[in-house]
C-alpha cells in the first residue's frame, strides 16, 4: 500500500493507494499552522490515523507539492504555502514512518498520475498540463519523467509568450501563465468586456464557461483568445519534445468544448508541419478527487521502475 499525499494551497489530501485505486482517504487544512513543524506534526497524525483505520501496512510514501523538488526531497520556498523556508519533507516522513518517501512537484505528480492511470496510458512521450490557479506541466520523454539537473524541468507556464506583456507571479512579464490560468482568463474577460476585473472565487472560470455555452459573445471571445495563447505554448513545447499525446487537466480543462474547440483549431495551425496530425489533445482521464493522490503514488511507482 502506498500513502499518497497531495499538498495544495488550502487543503492537503491523504489517501491509501493500491493498484491505481484510492482505497481510503482523508483531508486536512494546509493553512492555519503556525510553522512548517506544526504542519508536519498534523500531517503525521492524520497519516497514522488513516493507516490505523484501514489496518494497511504502508510500504512507501509519495508526496506531490507546489515547488516540490524530487532531486532534493524538499518543498522549496513555495510562494502559495504558508511557510517561507525550504522544508525537507521527504526526509522527515521517511524517518517518521521508516519507509521510503518520494516527493515531487504537483505538476510532475499529475503527469505521472495521467501516465500510469489516466489519459496518458501507453505513451512513451507525454505532456501533461494542469490549468488552474497557475499553469503547471510535466513532461515524459522517452519513457521517463523529465527532471533536469535542478529537478525543475518543464515549466511551460513560464515560457515568455508576449514581450513586455502582463506581469507574472514569477516577477517577469508576458509568461504563458499570466494569460492561461484562472486569473489570466478573468483578466482577459475583463479586457474583452471593458469591465472591472471580477474577483477570483472558488468557481474559477466556470461562470465564463457557462456563459460561453449560452452563446455569450464576450465569453466565447475570452475562450478563443485563451485557446490561441495556449496553442502557441503547446506548439512550442511540441517543437522541443514532441509527445504522442497532450493531456489537459485542472479546473479550466473542465470547461470542455468551449476551450477544446478553439484550442484544436489554433493548435492545428501553430504546430510544426512535421508533427501535424500526430499529437492528440485530450482531457484528463482521472476523477478530480483522485488525480492528485494517484499522482503522488505514481511518484513512488515511477521511482521503483528506475
Ligand atoms: Zn512567469
mmCIF file of N, CA and C in Angstrom, residues 81-129:
data_model
loop_
_atom_site.group_PDB
_atom_site.id
_atom_site.type_symbol
_atom_site.label_atom_id
_atom_site.label_comp_id
_atom_site.label_asym_id
_atom_site.label_seq_id
_atom_site.Cartn_x
_atom_site.Cartn_y
_atom_site.Cartn_z
ATOM 1 N N UNK A 81 2.402 28.503 -0.214
ATOM 2 C CA UNK A 81 2.271 27.748 1.023
ATOM 3 C C UNK A 81 2.641 28.674 2.187
ATOM 4 N N UNK A 82 1.968 28.459 3.332
ATOM 5 C CA UNK A 82 2.058 29.463 4.392
ATOM 6 C C UNK A 82 3.369 29.463 5.195
ATOM 7 N N UNK A 83 4.404 28.807 4.714
ATOM 8 C CA UNK A 83 5.681 28.963 5.389
ATOM 9 C C UNK A 83 6.716 29.295 4.315
ATOM 10 N N UNK A 84 7.701 30.063 4.704
ATOM 11 C CA UNK A 84 8.621 30.584 3.703
ATOM 12 C C UNK A 84 9.786 29.669 3.378
ATOM 13 N N UNK A 85 10.302 28.985 4.382
ATOM 14 C CA UNK A 85 11.586 28.313 4.203
ATOM 15 C C UNK A 85 11.453 26.973 3.471
ATOM 16 N N UNK A 86 12.577 26.413 3.048
ATOM 17 C CA UNK A 86 12.592 25.083 2.461
ATOM 18 C C UNK A 86 12.216 24.056 3.521
ATOM 19 N N UNK A 87 11.462 23.068 3.100
ATOM 20 C CA UNK A 87 11.028 22.045 4.054
ATOM 21 C C UNK A 87 11.477 20.661 3.555
ATOM 22 N N UNK A 88 12.370 19.989 4.292
ATOM 23 C CA UNK A 88 12.856 18.670 3.861
ATOM 24 C C UNK A 88 11.845 17.575 4.190
ATOM 25 N N UNK A 89 10.676 17.651 3.569
ATOM 26 C CA UNK A 89 9.550 16.808 3.971
ATOM 27 C C UNK A 89 9.779 15.326 3.694
ATOM 28 N N UNK A 90 10.441 14.978 2.579
ATOM 29 C CA UNK A 90 10.653 13.561 2.265
ATOM 30 C C UNK A 90 11.471 12.893 3.374
ATOM 31 N N UNK A 91 12.500 13.577 3.812
ATOM 32 C CA UNK A 91 13.370 13.025 4.854
ATOM 33 C C UNK A 91 12.601 12.876 6.179
ATOM 34 N N UNK A 92 11.806 13.895 6.524
ATOM 35 C CA UNK A 92 11.053 13.868 7.788
ATOM 36 C C UNK A 92 10.038 12.724 7.792
ATOM 37 N N UNK A 93 9.316 12.544 6.679
ATOM 38 C CA UNK A 93 8.294 11.485 6.634
ATOM 39 C C UNK A 93 8.936 10.101 6.579
ATOM 40 N N UNK A 94 10.043 9.970 5.835
ATOM 41 C CA UNK A 94 10.732 8.678 5.741
ATOM 42 C C UNK A 94 11.186 8.234 7.133
ATOM 43 N N UNK A 95 11.646 9.182 7.929
ATOM 44 C CA UNK A 95 12.123 8.889 9.288
ATOM 45 C C UNK A 95 10.942 8.496 10.190
ATOM 46 N N UNK A 96 9.886 9.272 10.090
ATOM 47 C CA UNK A 96 8.710 9.070 10.947
ATOM 48 C C UNK A 96 8.056 7.712 10.698
ATOM 49 N N UNK A 97 7.976 7.300 9.425
ATOM 50 C CA UNK A 97 7.268 6.062 9.074
ATOM 51 C C UNK A 97 8.209 4.899 8.782
ATOM 52 N N UNK A 98 9.516 5.181 8.750
ATOM 53 C CA UNK A 98 10.530 4.160 8.448
ATOM 54 C C UNK A 98 10.255 3.443 7.128
ATOM 55 N N UNK A 99 9.838 4.217 6.123
ATOM 56 C CA UNK A 99 9.649 3.697 4.757
ATOM 57 C C UNK A 99 10.206 4.749 3.782
ATOM 58 N N UNK A 100 10.507 4.339 2.527
ATOM 59 C CA UNK A 100 10.993 5.337 1.564
ATOM 60 C C UNK A 100 9.911 6.355 1.191
ATOM 61 N N UNK A 101 10.346 7.569 0.932
ATOM 62 C CA UNK A 101 9.400 8.629 0.546
ATOM 63 C C UNK A 101 9.915 9.357 -0.693
ATOM 64 N N UNK A 102 9.040 9.493 -1.686
ATOM 65 C CA UNK A 102 9.356 10.269 -2.887
ATOM 66 C C UNK A 102 8.515 11.536 -2.879
ATOM 67 N N UNK A 103 9.184 12.675 -2.995
ATOM 68 C CA UNK A 103 8.457 13.947 -3.043
ATOM 69 C C UNK A 103 8.767 14.641 -4.372
ATOM 70 N N UNK A 104 7.722 15.101 -5.044
ATOM 71 C CA UNK A 104 7.943 15.805 -6.308
ATOM 72 C C UNK A 104 6.994 16.964 -6.439
ATOM 73 N N UNK A 105 7.167 17.750 -7.505
ATOM 74 C CA UNK A 105 6.228 18.876 -7.632
ATOM 75 C C UNK A 105 4.874 18.392 -8.154
ATOM 76 N N UNK A 106 3.841 19.162 -7.816
ATOM 77 C CA UNK A 106 2.472 18.706 -8.078
ATOM 78 C C UNK A 106 2.192 18.489 -9.568
ATOM 79 N N UNK A 107 2.818 19.305 -10.429
ATOM 80 C CA UNK A 107 2.572 19.136 -11.869
ATOM 81 C C UNK A 107 3.221 17.846 -12.381
ATOM 82 N N UNK A 108 4.407 17.523 -11.875
ATOM 83 C CA UNK A 108 5.044 16.267 -12.262
ATOM 84 C C UNK A 108 4.247 15.074 -11.731
ATOM 85 N N UNK A 109 3.735 15.203 -10.517
ATOM 86 C CA UNK A 109 2.909 14.134 -9.959
ATOM 87 C C UNK A 109 1.673 13.928 -10.831
ATOM 88 N N UNK A 110 1.055 15.030 -11.245
ATOM 89 C CA UNK A 110 -0.130 14.933 -12.112
ATOM 90 C C UNK A 110 0.226 14.232 -13.423
ATOM 91 N N UNK A 111 1.408 14.570 -13.970
ATOM 92 C CA UNK A 111 1.845 13.954 -15.230
ATOM 93 C C UNK A 111 2.010 12.442 -15.061
ATOM 94 N N UNK A 112 2.648 12.042 -13.971
ATOM 95 C CA UNK A 112 2.836 10.606 -13.738
ATOM 96 C C UNK A 112 1.504 9.912 -13.477
ATOM 97 N N UNK A 113 0.606 10.581 -12.756
ATOM 98 C CA UNK A 113 -0.718 10.012 -12.488
ATOM 99 C C UNK A 113 -1.474 9.736 -13.782
ATOM 100 N N UNK A 114 -1.449 10.698 -14.706
ATOM 101 C CA UNK A 114 -2.118 10.506 -16.005
ATOM 102 C C UNK A 114 -1.415 9.418 -16.823
ATOM 103 N N UNK A 115 -0.105 9.360 -16.710
ATOM 104 C CA UNK A 115 0.674 8.401 -17.494
ATOM 105 C C UNK A 115 0.421 6.954 -17.013
ATOM 106 N N UNK A 116 0.390 6.774 -15.707
ATOM 107 C CA UNK A 116 0.210 5.424 -15.159
ATOM 108 C C UNK A 116 -1.252 4.998 -15.115
ATOM 109 N N UNK A 117 -2.143 5.948 -14.816
ATOM 110 C CA UNK A 117 -3.522 5.549 -14.506
ATOM 111 C C UNK A 117 -4.597 6.296 -15.288
ATOM 112 N N UNK A 118 -4.241 7.301 -16.062
ATOM 113 C CA UNK A 118 -5.258 8.138 -16.699
ATOM 114 C C UNK A 118 -5.163 8.168 -18.207
ATOM 115 N N UNK A 119 -5.328 9.374 -18.766
ATOM 116 C CA UNK A 119 -5.439 9.537 -20.219
ATOM 117 C C UNK A 119 -4.103 9.418 -20.954
ATOM 118 N N UNK A 120 -3.003 9.282 -20.203
ATOM 119 C CA UNK A 120 -1.694 9.198 -20.855
ATOM 120 C C UNK A 120 -1.154 7.785 -20.966
ATOM 121 N N UNK A 121 -1.977 6.804 -20.580
ATOM 122 C CA UNK A 121 -1.504 5.412 -20.578
ATOM 123 C C UNK A 121 -1.042 4.980 -21.970
ATOM 124 N N UNK A 122 0.046 4.264 -22.027
ATOM 125 C CA UNK A 122 0.507 3.697 -23.288
ATOM 126 C C UNK A 122 1.429 4.596 -24.097
ATOM 127 N N UNK A 123 1.635 5.843 -23.655
ATOM 128 C CA UNK A 123 2.518 6.751 -24.404
ATOM 129 C C UNK A 123 3.956 6.601 -23.906
ATOM 130 N N UNK A 124 4.924 6.717 -24.816
ATOM 131 C CA UNK A 124 6.321 6.796 -24.366
ATOM 132 C C UNK A 124 6.685 8.251 -24.100
ATOM 133 N N UNK A 125 5.950 9.151 -24.757
ATOM 134 C CA UNK A 125 6.208 10.588 -24.612
ATOM 135 C C UNK A 125 4.886 11.308 -24.404
ATOM 136 N N UNK A 126 4.871 12.151 -23.395
ATOM 137 C CA UNK A 126 3.596 12.718 -22.962
ATOM 138 C C UNK A 126 3.833 14.109 -22.369
ATOM 139 N N UNK A 127 2.915 15.011 -22.648
ATOM 140 C CA UNK A 127 2.936 16.324 -21.989
ATOM 141 C C UNK A 127 1.627 16.462 -21.229
ATOM 142 N N UNK A 128 1.721 16.722 -19.938
ATOM 143 C CA UNK A 128 0.518 16.924 -19.129
ATOM 144 C C UNK A 128 0.540 18.355 -18.604
ATOM 145 N N UNK A 129 -0.526 19.079 -18.870
ATOM 146 C CA UNK A 129 -0.605 20.484 -18.473
ATOM 147 C C UNK A 129 -1.766 20.649 -17.503
#
